[in-house]
Amino acid sequence: MQVTVKVLRFNPEQDVKPHFETYKVEQEPTDRVLDALNTIKWYIDGTLTYRRSCAHGVCGSDAMRINGRNRLACKLLIQDVGNNITVEPILGFDIIKDLVVDMGPFWASYKAIKPYMINNDTPPSGRERLQSPEDRERFDDTTKCIMCACCTTACPITWTNESFIGPAAIVQAHRFIYDSRDEGGDERLAVLNDKSGVWRCRTIFNCTDACPRDIKITRAIEQVKRTLLYGT
């Protein structure tokens, strides 16, 4: 089938502002949008720039706006999006080139919540720190995050507030706050208990709708809010 792909292009060395360019490619209905972008780059215009890596929805590299919604290009089939496709970079961050944005602020928020196990006790000899299935279940959902930024850049607060820590960082904090083996919950809650932390969230569910891993992000944010309010 013939597919028309309209891509927002921007080369800071040549362009004053972003502009759309249109390409027509032949693809199978079961091809992914990433395949169409690869066809453009490999056979039509090698200057097209975008991020990709595993191409299997695990690395999160190829998050972009496809027909107005944040998606992973490697997971979205052409038959599910139609033969007229508009591709733009994710919103809220500066464009470096074409579909590549500056992820620096995103990773700074991730670093701020200390995304690693904090436990100063001597580890058990010869085995891991054990955890019951019930304790694991409390944060199991948020372990699925692949840091693709679909949720954070779907949030209108991110678009207008550079200091907002963002849904992805809150999800990563949630994963450790409710881990029974971790002792750094208070440190993370202090970071999130800020006007640009969880309280900036307006509970509009954009983040949950955008998540390619189906994480219930809004629920996780509300759980953190309740813990800050009631200590539960």
JSON list of N, CA and C in Angstrom, two decimals, residues 1 9 21 30-31 54 57 77 82 89 98-99 108 110 122 139 149 162 187 200 204:
[
{"chain": "A", "resi": 1, "resn": "MET", "atom": "N", "xyz": [0.83, -1.19, 0.00]},
{"chain": "A", "resi": 1, "resn": "MET", "atom": "CA", "xyz": [0.00, 0.00, 0.00]},
{"chain": "A", "resi": 1, "resn": "MET", "atom": "C", "xyz": [0.87, 1.26, 0.00]},
{"chain": "A", "resi": 9, "resn": "ARG", "atom": "N", "xyz": [10.24, 18.64, 9.94]},
{"chain": "A", "resi": 9, "resn": "ARG", "atom": "CA", "xyz": [11.69, 18.69, 9.81]},
{"chain": "A", "resi": 9, "resn": "ARG", "atom": "C", "xyz": [12.24, 19.98, 10.41]},
{"chain": "A", "resi": 21, "resn": "GLU", "atom": "N", "xyz": [7.69, 18.23, 5.64]},
{"chain": "A", "resi": 21, "resn": "GLU", "atom": "CA", "xyz": [8.03, 17.68, 4.33]},
{"chain": "A", "resi": 21, "resn": "GLU", "atom": "C", "xyz": [7.25, 16.38, 4.16]},
{"chain": "A", "resi": 30, "resn": "THR", "atom": "N", "xyz": [1.11, -4.38, 7.72]},
{"chain": "A", "resi": 30, "resn": "THR", "atom": "CA", "xyz": [1.63, -4.87, 9.00]},
{"chain": "A", "resi": 30, "resn": "THR", "atom": "C", "xyz": [3.01, -4.30, 9.33]},
{"chain": "A", "resi": 31, "resn": "ASP", "atom": "N", "xyz": [3.54, -3.46, 8.46]},
{"chain": "A", "resi": 31, "resn": "ASP", "atom": "CA", "xyz": [4.77, -2.73, 8.81]},
{"chain": "A", "resi": 31, "resn": "ASP", "atom": "C", "xyz": [4.47, -1.74, 9.92]},
{"chain": "A", "resi": 54, "resn": "CYS", "atom": "N", "xyz": [16.20, -0.66, 19.77]},
{"chain": "A", "resi": 54, "resn": "CYS", "atom": "CA", "xyz": [15.83, -2.08, 19.76]},
{"chain": "A", "resi": 54, "resn": "CYS", "atom": "C", "xyz": [14.75, -2.40, 18.74]},
{"chain": "A", "resi": 57, "resn": "GLY", "atom": "N", "xyz": [9.91, -2.02, 21.15]},
{"chain": "A", "resi": 57, "resn": "GLY", "atom": "CA", "xyz": [9.11, -1.45, 22.23]},
{"chain": "A", "resi": 57, "resn": "GLY", "atom": "C", "xyz": [9.68, -1.64, 23.61]},
{"chain": "A", "resi": 77, "resn": "LEU", "atom": "N", "xyz": [1.45, -0.15, 14.18]},
{"chain": "A", "resi": 77, "resn": "LEU", "atom": "CA", "xyz": [1.31, -0.70, 12.84]},
{"chain": "A", "resi": 77, "resn": "LEU", "atom": "C", "xyz": [0.65, 0.32, 11.91]},
{"chain": "A", "resi": 82, "resn": "GLY", "atom": "N", "xyz": [-3.47, 4.21, 9.51]},
{"chain": "A", "resi": 82, "resn": "GLY", "atom": "CA", "xyz": [-3.94, 4.68, 8.21]},
{"chain": "A", "resi": 82, "resn": "GLY", "atom": "C", "xyz": [-2.80, 5.02, 7.26]},
{"chain": "A", "resi": 89, "resn": "PRO", "atom": "N", "xyz": [8.09, 15.59, 16.48]},
{"chain": "A", "resi": 89, "resn": "PRO", "atom": "CA", "xyz": [8.81, 15.27, 17.73]},
{"chain": "A", "resi": 89, "resn": "PRO", "atom": "C", "xyz": [7.88, 15.44, 18.93]},
{"chain": "A", "resi": 98, "resn": "ASP", "atom": "N", "xyz": [15.12, 17.54, 13.52]},
{"chain": "A", "resi": 98, "resn": "ASP", "atom": "CA", "xyz": [13.99, 16.73, 13.06]},
{"chain": "A", "resi": 98, "resn": "ASP", "atom": "C", "xyz": [13.19, 16.15, 14.22]},
{"chain": "A", "resi": 99, "resn": "LEU", "atom": "N", "xyz": [13.23, 14.83, 14.41]},
{"chain": "A", "resi": 99, "resn": "LEU", "atom": "CA", "xyz": [12.43, 14.17, 15.44]},
{"chain": "A", "resi": 99, "resn": "LEU", "atom": "C", "xyz": [13.21, 13.93, 16.73]},
{"chain": "A", "resi": 108, "resn": "ALA", "atom": "N", "xyz": [17.37, 14.81, 33.97]},
{"chain": "A", "resi": 108, "resn": "ALA", "atom": "CA", "xyz": [17.66, 15.53, 35.22]},
{"chain": "A", "resi": 108, "resn": "ALA", "atom": "C", "xyz": [16.58, 15.25, 36.26]},
{"chain": "A", "resi": 110, "resn": "TYR", "atom": "N", "xyz": [14.74, 12.54, 36.33]},
{"chain": "A", "resi": 110, "resn": "TYR", "atom": "CA", "xyz": [14.96, 11.13, 36.70]},
{"chain": "A", "resi": 110, "resn": "TYR", "atom": "C", "xyz": [16.05, 11.01, 37.74]},
{"chain": "A", "resi": 122, "resn": "THR", "atom": "N", "xyz": [23.27, -4.30, 56.27]},
{"chain": "A", "resi": 122, "resn": "THR", "atom": "CA", "xyz": [24.15, -5.33, 55.71]},
{"chain": "A", "resi": 122, "resn": "THR", "atom": "C", "xyz": [23.30, -6.35, 54.95]},
{"chain": "A", "resi": 139, "resn": "PHE", "atom": "N", "xyz": [4.11, -2.28, 43.94]},
{"chain": "A", "resi": 139, "resn": "PHE", "atom": "CA", "xyz": [4.77, -1.39, 42.99]},
{"chain": "A", "resi": 139, "resn": "PHE", "atom": "C", "xyz": [5.06, -2.08, 41.66]},
{"chain": "A", "resi": 149, "resn": "ALA", "atom": "N", "xyz": [9.45, 8.71, 27.76]},
{"chain": "A", "resi": 149, "resn": "ALA", "atom": "CA", "xyz": [9.00, 10.10, 27.87]},
{"chain": "A", "resi": 149, "resn": "ALA", "atom": "C", "xyz": [7.65, 10.36, 27.20]},
{"chain": "A", "resi": 162, "resn": "GLU", "atom": "N", "xyz": [8.91, 24.37, 32.97]},
{"chain": "A", "resi": 162, "resn": "GLU", "atom": "CA", "xyz": [10.18, 23.65, 32.82]},
{"chain": "A", "resi": 162, "resn": "GLU", "atom": "C", "xyz": [10.64, 22.97, 34.10]},
{"chain": "A", "resi": 187, "resn": "GLU", "atom": "N", "xyz": [13.37, 10.52, 51.36]},
{"chain": "A", "resi": 187, "resn": "GLU", "atom": "CA", "xyz": [14.16, 11.41, 50.51]},
{"chain": "A", "resi": 187, "resn": "GLU", "atom": "C", "xyz": [13.42, 11.69, 49.20]},
{"chain": "A", "resi": 200, "resn": "ARG", "atom": "N", "xyz": [1.65, 19.53, 41.16]},
{"chain": "A", "resi": 200, "resn": "ARG", "atom": "CA", "xyz": [1.40, 20.22, 39.90]},
{"chain": "A", "resi": 200, "resn": "ARG", "atom": "C", "xyz": [0.51, 19.41, 38.98]},
{"chain": "A", "resi": 204, "resn": "ILE", "atom": "N", "xyz": [-5.46, 14.72, 34.57]},
{"chain": "A", "resi": 204, "resn": "ILE", "atom": "CA", "xyz": [-6.23, 14.69, 33.33]},
{"chain": "A", "resi": 204, "resn": "ILE", "atom": "C", "xyz": [-6.01, 13.41, 32.53]}
]
